[in-house]
CSV table of N, CA and C in Angstrom, one decimal:
chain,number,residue,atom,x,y,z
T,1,UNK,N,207.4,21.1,88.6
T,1,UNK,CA,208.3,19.9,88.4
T,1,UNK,C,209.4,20.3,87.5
T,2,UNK,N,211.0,19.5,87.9
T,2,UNK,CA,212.1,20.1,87.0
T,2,UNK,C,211.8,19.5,85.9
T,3,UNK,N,212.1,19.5,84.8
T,3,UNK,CA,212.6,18.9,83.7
T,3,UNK,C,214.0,18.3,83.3
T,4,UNK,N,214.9,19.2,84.1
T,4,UNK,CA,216.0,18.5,84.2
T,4,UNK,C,216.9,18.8,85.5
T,5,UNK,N,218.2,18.0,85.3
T,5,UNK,CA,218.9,18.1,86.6
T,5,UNK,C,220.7,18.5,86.1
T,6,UNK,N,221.3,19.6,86.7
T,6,UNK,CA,222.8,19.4,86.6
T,6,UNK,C,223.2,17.9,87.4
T,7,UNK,N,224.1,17.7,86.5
T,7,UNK,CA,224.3,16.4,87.0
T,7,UNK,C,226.0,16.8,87.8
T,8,UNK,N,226.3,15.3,88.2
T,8,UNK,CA,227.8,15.8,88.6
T,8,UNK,C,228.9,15.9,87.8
T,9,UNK,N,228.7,15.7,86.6
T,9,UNK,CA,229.9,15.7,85.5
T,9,UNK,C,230.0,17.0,85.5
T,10,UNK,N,231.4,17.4,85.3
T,10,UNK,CA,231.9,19.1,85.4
T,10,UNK,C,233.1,19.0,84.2
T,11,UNK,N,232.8,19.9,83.9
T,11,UNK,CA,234.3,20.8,82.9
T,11,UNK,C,234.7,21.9,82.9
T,12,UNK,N,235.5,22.4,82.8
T,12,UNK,CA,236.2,23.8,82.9
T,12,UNK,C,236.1,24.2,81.3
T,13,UNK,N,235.6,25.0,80.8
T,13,UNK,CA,235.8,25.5,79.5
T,13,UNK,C,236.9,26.5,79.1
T,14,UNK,N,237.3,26.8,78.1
T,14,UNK,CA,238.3,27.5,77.7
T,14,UNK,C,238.2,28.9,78.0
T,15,UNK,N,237.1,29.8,79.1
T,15,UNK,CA,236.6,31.0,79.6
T,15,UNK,C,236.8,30.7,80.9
T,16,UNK,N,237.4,29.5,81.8
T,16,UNK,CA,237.5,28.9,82.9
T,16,UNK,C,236.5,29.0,83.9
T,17,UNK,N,235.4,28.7,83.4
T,17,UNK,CA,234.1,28.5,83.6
T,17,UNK,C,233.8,27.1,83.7
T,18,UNK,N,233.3,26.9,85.3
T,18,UNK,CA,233.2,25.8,85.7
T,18,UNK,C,231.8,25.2,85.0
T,19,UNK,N,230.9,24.3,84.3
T,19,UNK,CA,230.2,23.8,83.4
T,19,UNK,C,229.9,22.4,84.0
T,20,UNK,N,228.6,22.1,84.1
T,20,UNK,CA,228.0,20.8,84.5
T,20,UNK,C,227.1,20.2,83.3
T,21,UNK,N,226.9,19.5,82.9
T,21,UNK,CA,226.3,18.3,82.5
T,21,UNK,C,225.1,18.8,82.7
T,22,UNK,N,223.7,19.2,81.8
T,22,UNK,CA,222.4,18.8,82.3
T,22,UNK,C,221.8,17.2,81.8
T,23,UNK,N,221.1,16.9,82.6
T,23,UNK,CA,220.4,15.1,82.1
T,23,UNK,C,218.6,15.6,82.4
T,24,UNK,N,218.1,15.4,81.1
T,24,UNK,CA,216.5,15.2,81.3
T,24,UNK,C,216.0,14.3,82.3
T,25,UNK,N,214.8,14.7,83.0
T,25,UNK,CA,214.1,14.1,84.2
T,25,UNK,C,213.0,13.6,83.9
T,26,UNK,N,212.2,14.1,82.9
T,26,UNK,CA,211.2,13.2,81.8
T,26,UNK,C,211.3,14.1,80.6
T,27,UNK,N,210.2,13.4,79.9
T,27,UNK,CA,210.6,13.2,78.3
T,27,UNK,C,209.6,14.6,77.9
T,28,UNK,N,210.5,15.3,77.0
T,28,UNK,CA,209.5,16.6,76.3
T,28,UNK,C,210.2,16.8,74.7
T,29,UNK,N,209.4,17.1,74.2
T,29,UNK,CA,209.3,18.1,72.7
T,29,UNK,C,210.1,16.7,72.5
T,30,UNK,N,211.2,17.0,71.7
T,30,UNK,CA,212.5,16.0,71.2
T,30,UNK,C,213.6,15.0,72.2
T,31,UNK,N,213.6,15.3,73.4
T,31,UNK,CA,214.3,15.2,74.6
T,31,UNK,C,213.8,14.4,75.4
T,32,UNK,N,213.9,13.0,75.5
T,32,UNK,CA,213.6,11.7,75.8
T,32,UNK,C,214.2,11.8,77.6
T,33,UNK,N,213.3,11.2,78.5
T,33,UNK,CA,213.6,10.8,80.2
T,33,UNK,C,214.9,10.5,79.9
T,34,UNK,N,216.1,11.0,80.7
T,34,UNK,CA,217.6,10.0,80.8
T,34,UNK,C,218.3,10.9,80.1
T,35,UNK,N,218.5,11.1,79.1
T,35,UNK,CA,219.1,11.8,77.8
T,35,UNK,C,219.9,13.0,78.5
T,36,UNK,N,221.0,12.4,78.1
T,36,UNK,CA,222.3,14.0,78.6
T,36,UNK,C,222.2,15.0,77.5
T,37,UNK,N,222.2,16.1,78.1
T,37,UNK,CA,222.4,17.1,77.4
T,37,UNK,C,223.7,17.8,77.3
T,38,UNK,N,223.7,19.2,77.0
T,38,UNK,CA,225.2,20.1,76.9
T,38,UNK,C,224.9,20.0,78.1
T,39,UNK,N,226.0,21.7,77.9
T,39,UNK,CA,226.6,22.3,79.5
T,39,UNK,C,226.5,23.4,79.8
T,40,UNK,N,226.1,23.4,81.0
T,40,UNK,CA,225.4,25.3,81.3
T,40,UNK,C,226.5,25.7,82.6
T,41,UNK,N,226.4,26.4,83.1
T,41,UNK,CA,227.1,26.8,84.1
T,41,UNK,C,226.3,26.7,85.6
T,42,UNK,N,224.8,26.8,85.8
T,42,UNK,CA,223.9,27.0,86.8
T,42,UNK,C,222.2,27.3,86.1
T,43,UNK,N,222.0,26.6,86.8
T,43,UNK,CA,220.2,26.4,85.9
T,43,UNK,C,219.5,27.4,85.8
T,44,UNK,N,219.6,29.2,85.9
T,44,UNK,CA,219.2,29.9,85.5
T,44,UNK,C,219.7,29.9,84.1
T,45,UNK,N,220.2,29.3,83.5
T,45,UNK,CA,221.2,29.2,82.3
T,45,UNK,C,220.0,28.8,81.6
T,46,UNK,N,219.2,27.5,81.6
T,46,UNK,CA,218.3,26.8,80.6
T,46,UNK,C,217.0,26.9,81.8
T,47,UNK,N,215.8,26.9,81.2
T,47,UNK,CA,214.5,27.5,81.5
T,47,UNK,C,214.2,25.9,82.2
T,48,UNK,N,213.6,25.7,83.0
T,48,UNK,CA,212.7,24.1,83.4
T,48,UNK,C,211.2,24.1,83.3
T,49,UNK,N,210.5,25.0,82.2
T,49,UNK,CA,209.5,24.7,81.5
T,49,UNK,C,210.0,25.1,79.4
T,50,UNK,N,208.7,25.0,79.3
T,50,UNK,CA,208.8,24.8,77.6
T,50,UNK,C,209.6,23.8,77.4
T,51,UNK,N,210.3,23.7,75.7
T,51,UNK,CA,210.8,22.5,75.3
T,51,UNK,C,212.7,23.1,75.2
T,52,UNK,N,212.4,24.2,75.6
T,52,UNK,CA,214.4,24.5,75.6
T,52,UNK,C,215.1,23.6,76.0
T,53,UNK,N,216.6,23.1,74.9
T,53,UNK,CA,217.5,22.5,75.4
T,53,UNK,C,218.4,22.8,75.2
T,54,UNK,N,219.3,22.2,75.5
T,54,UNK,CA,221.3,22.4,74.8
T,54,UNK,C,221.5,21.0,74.8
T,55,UNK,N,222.2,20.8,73.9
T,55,UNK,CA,222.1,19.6,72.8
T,55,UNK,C,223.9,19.5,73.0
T,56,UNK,N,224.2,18.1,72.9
T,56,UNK,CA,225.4,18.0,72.7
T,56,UNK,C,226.6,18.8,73.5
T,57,UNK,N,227.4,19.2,72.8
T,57,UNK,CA,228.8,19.7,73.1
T,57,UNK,C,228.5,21.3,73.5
T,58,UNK,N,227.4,21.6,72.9
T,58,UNK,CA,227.1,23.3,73.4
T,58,UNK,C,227.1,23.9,74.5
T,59,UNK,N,227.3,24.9,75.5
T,59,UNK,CA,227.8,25.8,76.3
T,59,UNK,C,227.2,26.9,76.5
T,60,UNK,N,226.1,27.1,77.9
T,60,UNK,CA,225.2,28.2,78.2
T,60,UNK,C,225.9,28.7,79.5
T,61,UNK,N,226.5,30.0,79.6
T,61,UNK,CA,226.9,30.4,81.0
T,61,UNK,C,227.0,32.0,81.0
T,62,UNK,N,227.6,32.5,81.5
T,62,UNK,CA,227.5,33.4,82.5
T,62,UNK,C,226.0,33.7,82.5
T,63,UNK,N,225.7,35.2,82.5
T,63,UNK,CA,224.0,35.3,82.7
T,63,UNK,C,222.8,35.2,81.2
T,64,UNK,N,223.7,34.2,80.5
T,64,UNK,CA,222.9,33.9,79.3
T,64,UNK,C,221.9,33.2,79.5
T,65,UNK,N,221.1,33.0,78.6
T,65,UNK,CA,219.8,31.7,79.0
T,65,UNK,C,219.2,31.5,77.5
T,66,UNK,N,218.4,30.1,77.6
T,66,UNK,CA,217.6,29.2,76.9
T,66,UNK,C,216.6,29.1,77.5
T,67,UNK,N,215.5,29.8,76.7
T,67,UNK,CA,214.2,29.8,77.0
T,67,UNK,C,213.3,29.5,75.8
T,68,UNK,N,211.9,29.2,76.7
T,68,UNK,CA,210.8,29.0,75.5
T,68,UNK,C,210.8,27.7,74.7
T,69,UNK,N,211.1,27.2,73.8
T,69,UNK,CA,211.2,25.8,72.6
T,69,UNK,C,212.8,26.4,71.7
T,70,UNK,N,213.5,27.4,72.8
T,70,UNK,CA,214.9,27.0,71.9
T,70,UNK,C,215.9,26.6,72.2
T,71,UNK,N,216.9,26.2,71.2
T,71,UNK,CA,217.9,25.0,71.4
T,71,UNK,C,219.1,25.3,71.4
T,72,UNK,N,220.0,25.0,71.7
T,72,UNK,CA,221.4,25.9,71.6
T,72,UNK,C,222.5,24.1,71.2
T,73,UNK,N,223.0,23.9,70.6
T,73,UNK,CA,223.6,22.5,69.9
T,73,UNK,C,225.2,22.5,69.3
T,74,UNK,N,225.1,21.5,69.1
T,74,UNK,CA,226.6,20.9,68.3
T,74,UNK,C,227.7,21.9,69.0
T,75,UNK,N,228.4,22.4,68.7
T,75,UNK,CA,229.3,23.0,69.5
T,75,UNK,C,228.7,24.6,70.1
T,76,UNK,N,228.2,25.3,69.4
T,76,UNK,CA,227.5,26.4,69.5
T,76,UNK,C,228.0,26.8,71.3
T,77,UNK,N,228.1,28.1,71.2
T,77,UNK,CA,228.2,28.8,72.8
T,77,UNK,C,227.5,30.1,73.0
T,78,UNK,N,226.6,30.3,73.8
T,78,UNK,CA,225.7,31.1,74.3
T,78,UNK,C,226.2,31.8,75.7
T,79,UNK,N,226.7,32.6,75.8
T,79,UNK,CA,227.4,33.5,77.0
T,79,UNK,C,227.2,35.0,77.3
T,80,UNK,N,227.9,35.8,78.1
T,80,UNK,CA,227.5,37.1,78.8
T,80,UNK,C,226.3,37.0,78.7
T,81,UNK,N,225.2,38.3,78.4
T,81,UNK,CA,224.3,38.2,78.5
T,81,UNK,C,222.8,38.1,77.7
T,82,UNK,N,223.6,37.1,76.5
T,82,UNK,CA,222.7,37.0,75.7
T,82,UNK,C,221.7,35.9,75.8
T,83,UNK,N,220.7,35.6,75.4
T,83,UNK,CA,219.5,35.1,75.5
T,83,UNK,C,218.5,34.6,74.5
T,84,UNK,N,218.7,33.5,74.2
T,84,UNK,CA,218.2,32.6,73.0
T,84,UNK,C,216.5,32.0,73.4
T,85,UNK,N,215.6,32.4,72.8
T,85,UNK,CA,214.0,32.6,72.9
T,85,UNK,C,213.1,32.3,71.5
T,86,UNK,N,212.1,32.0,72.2
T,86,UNK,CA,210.8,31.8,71.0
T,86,UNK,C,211.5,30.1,70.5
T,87,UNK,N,211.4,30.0,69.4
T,87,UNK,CA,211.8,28.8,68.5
T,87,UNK,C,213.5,28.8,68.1
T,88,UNK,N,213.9,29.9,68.3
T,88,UNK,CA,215.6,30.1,67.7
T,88,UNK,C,216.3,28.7,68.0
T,89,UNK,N,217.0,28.2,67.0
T,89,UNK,CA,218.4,27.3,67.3
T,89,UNK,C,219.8,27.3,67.1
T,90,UNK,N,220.5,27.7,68.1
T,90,UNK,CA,222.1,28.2,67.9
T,90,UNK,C,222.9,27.2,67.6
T,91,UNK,N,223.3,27.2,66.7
T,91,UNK,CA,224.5,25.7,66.1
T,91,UNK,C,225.3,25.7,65.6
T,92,UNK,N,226.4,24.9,65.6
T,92,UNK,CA,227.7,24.6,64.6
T,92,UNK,C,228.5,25.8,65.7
T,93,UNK,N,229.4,26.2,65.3
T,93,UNK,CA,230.5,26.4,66.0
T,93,UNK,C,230.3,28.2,66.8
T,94,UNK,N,229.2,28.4,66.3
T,94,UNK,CA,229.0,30.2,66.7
T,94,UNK,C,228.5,30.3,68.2
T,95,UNK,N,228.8,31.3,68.3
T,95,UNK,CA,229.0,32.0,69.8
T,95,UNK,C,228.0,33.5,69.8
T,96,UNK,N,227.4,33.4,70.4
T,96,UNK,CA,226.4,34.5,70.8
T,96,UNK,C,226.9,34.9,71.9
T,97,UNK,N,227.4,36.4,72.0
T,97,UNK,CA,227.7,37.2,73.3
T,97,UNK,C,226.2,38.7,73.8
């Protein structure tokens, strides 16, 4: 079962990387049924088990990903090919390449 869904809201980011909206599909760890989340590029981006999310204004794309129970938030950007795991949470304005 998914946990979450790209929704249809889209943005172009400043890497002109087209970016959708994820919205929870039911409720896990912190992350309540309904609840919008960041923005990934395509759902190999964020895992649809464990409690991984992107929170807010945050940014998961090209062949990066959010796995396991971690979080990527507040403005924070996760890109090329890096990969945020275990418990880690990426936040405030930093960029993991």
């Amino acid at each position: 079962m998914k946990k979450y869904e790209l929704t249809t809201e889209t943005k172009i980011n400043a890497f002109g990387k087209k970016l959708f909206r994820i919205k929870a599909l039911v409720s896990f760890g912190p992350v309540s049924a309904g609840e919008k989340g960041g923005w990934v590029e395509k759902e190999e981006n964020l895992s649809q088990s464990g409690n991984a999310w992107v929170f807010g204004n945050a940014e998961v794309y090209d062949n990066a990903c959010v796995r396991d129970n971690a979080c990527v938030r507040d403005n924070a950007c996760v890109r090329d090919n890096a990969c945020v795991r275990g418990n880690a949470c990426v936040r405030g304005q930093r960029m993991c390449t």
